[in-house]
Short mmCIF file of C-alpha atoms in Angstrom, two decimals:
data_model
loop_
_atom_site.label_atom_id
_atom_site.label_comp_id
_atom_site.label_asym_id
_atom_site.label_seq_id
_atom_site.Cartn_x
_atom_site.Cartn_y
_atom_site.Cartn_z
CA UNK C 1 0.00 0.00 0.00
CA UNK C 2 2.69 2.42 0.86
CA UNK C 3 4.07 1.81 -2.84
CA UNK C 4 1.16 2.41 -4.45
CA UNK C 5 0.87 6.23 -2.35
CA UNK C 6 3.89 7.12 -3.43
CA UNK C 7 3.07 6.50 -6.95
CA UNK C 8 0.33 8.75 -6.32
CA UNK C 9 2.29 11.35 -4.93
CA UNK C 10 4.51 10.60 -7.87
CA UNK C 11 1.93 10.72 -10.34
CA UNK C 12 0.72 14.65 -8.64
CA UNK C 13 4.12 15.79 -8.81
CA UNK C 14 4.88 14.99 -12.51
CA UNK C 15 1.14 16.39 -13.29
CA UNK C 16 2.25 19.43 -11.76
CA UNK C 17 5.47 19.80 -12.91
CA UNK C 18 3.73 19.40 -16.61
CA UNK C 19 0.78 21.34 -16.12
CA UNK C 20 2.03 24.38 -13.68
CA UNK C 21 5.57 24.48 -14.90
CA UNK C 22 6.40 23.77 -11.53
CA UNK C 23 10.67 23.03 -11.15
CA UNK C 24 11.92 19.58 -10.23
CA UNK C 25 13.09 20.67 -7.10
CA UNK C 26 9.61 22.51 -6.24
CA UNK C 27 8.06 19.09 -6.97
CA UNK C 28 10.47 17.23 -5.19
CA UNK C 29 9.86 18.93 -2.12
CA UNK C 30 6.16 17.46 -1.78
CA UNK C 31 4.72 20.54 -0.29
CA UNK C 32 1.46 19.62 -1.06
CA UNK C 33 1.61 16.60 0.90
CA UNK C 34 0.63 16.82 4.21
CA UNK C 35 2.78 16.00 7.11
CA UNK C 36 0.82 13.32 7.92
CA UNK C 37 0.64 11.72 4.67
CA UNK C 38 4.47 11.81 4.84
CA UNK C 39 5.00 10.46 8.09
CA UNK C 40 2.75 7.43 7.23
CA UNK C 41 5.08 6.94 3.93
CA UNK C 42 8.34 7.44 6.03
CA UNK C 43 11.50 8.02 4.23
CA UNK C 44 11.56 4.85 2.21
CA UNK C 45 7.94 6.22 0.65
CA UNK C 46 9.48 9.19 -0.05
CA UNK C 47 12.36 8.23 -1.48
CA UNK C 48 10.34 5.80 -4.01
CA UNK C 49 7.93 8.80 -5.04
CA UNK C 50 11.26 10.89 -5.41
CA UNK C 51 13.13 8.30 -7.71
CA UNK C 52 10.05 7.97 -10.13
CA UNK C 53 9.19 11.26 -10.32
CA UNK C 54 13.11 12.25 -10.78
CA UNK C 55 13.81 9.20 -12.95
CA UNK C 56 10.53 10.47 -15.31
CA UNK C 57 11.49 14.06 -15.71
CA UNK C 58 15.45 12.97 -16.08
CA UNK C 59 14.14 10.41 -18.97
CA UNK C 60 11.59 12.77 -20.07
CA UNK C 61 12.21 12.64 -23.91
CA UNK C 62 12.80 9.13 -24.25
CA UNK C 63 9.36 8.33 -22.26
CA UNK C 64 7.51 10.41 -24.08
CA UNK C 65 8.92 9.27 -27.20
CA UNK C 66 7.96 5.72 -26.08
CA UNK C 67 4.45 6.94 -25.15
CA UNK C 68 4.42 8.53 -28.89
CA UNK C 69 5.30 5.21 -30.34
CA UNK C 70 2.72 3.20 -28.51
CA UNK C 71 -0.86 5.37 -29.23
CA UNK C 72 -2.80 4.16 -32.12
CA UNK C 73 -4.97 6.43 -33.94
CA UNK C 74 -4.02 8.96 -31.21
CA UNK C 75 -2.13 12.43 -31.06
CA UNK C 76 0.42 12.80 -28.09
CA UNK C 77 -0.45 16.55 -28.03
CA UNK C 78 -4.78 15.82 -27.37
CA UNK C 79 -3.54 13.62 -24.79
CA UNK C 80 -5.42 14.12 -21.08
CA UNK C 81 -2.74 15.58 -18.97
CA UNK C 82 -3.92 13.10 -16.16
CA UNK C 83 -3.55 10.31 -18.16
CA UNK C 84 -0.20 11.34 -19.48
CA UNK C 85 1.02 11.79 -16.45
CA UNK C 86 0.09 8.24 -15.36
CA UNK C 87 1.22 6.59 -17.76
CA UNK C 88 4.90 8.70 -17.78
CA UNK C 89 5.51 7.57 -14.17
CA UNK C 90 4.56 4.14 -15.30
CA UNK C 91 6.52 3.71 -18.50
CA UNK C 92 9.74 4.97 -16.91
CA UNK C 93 9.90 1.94 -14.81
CA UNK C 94 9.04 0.01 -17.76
CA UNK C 95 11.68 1.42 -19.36
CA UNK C 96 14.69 2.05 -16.03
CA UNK C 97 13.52 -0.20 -13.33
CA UNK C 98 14.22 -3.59 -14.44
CA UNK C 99 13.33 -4.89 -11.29
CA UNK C 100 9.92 -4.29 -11.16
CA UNK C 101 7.66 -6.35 -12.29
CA UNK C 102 5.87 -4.73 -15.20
CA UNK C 103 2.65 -6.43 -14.18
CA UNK C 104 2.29 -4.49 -10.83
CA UNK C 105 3.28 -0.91 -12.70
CA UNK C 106 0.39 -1.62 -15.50
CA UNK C 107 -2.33 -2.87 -12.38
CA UNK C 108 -1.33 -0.09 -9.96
CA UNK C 109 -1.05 2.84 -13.47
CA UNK C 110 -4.74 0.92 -13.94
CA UNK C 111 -5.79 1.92 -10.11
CA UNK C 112 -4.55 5.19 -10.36
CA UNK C 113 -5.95 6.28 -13.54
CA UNK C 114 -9.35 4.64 -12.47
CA UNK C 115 -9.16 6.79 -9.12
CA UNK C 116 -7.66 9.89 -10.95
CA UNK C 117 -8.70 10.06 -14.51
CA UNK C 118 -12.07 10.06 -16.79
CA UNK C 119 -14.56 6.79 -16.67
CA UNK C 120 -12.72 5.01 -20.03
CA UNK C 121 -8.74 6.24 -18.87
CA UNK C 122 -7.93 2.73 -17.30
CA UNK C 123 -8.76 1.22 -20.47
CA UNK C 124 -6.26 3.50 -22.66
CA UNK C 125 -3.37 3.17 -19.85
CA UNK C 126 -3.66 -0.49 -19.95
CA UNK C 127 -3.18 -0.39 -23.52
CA UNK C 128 -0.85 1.38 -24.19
CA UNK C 129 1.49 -0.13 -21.36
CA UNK C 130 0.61 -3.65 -22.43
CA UNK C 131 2.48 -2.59 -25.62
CA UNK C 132 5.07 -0.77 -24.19
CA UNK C 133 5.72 -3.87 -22.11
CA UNK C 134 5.79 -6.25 -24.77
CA UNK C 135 8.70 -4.24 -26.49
CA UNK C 136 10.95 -4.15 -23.75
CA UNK C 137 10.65 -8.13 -23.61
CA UNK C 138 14.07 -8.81 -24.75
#
């Protein structure tokens, strides 16, 4: 459970960084957590949320570009910033962290986007991580 908050937290700080051209560092600070939030996640919460959302924005170009690769019939640009930022934080990992398994990023992307996003977004995140997934099977 504590993973899946800091994706969360992960997922609102690369939302914000796209949407109110908020810095890395301003993001990385987590002031819109509350203290409490952040006490429950401890340090090791924190420092997950931290590496995803650093990770993303570090690997910004070649996530996107994998995101770009993956939509069918769909324009990266018309893309629901909620949705893009769920699936960013998810296709990093994908893409980085090896040693996750891919299954748990695409069903906890899947939560979030069905908790965050519009009534139909867990069906387009699941898609297009599926296929992401399947080309990183080497």
């Amino acid at each position: 459970m504590a993973r899946r908050k800091s994706r969360i937290i992960a997922f609102q700080g690369i939302y914000s960084w796209d949407v109110g051209s908020i810095s890395e560092s301003q993001v990385l600070e987590f002031s819109w957590v509350s203290d409490e939030v952040k006490s429950n996640l401890g340090i090791e919460g924190l420092t997950f949320a931290k590496l995803l959302v650093s990770g993303t924005i570090e690997h910004i170009s070649e996530v996107d570009s994998m995101i770009k690769k993956h939509l069918i019939n769909w324009d990266f640009e018309r893309l629901n910033k909620v949705d893009l930022a769920v699936l960013r934080i998810s296709t990093y990992p994908l893409m980085f962290q090896k040693d996750m398994h891919p299954s748990i990023v695409i069903d906890e992307a899947i939560d979030i986007s069905k908790e965050f996003g519009s009534d139909d977004s867990f069906k387009f995140i699941n898609a297009v991580l599926d296929s992401i997934r399947k080309s990183q099977v080497k």
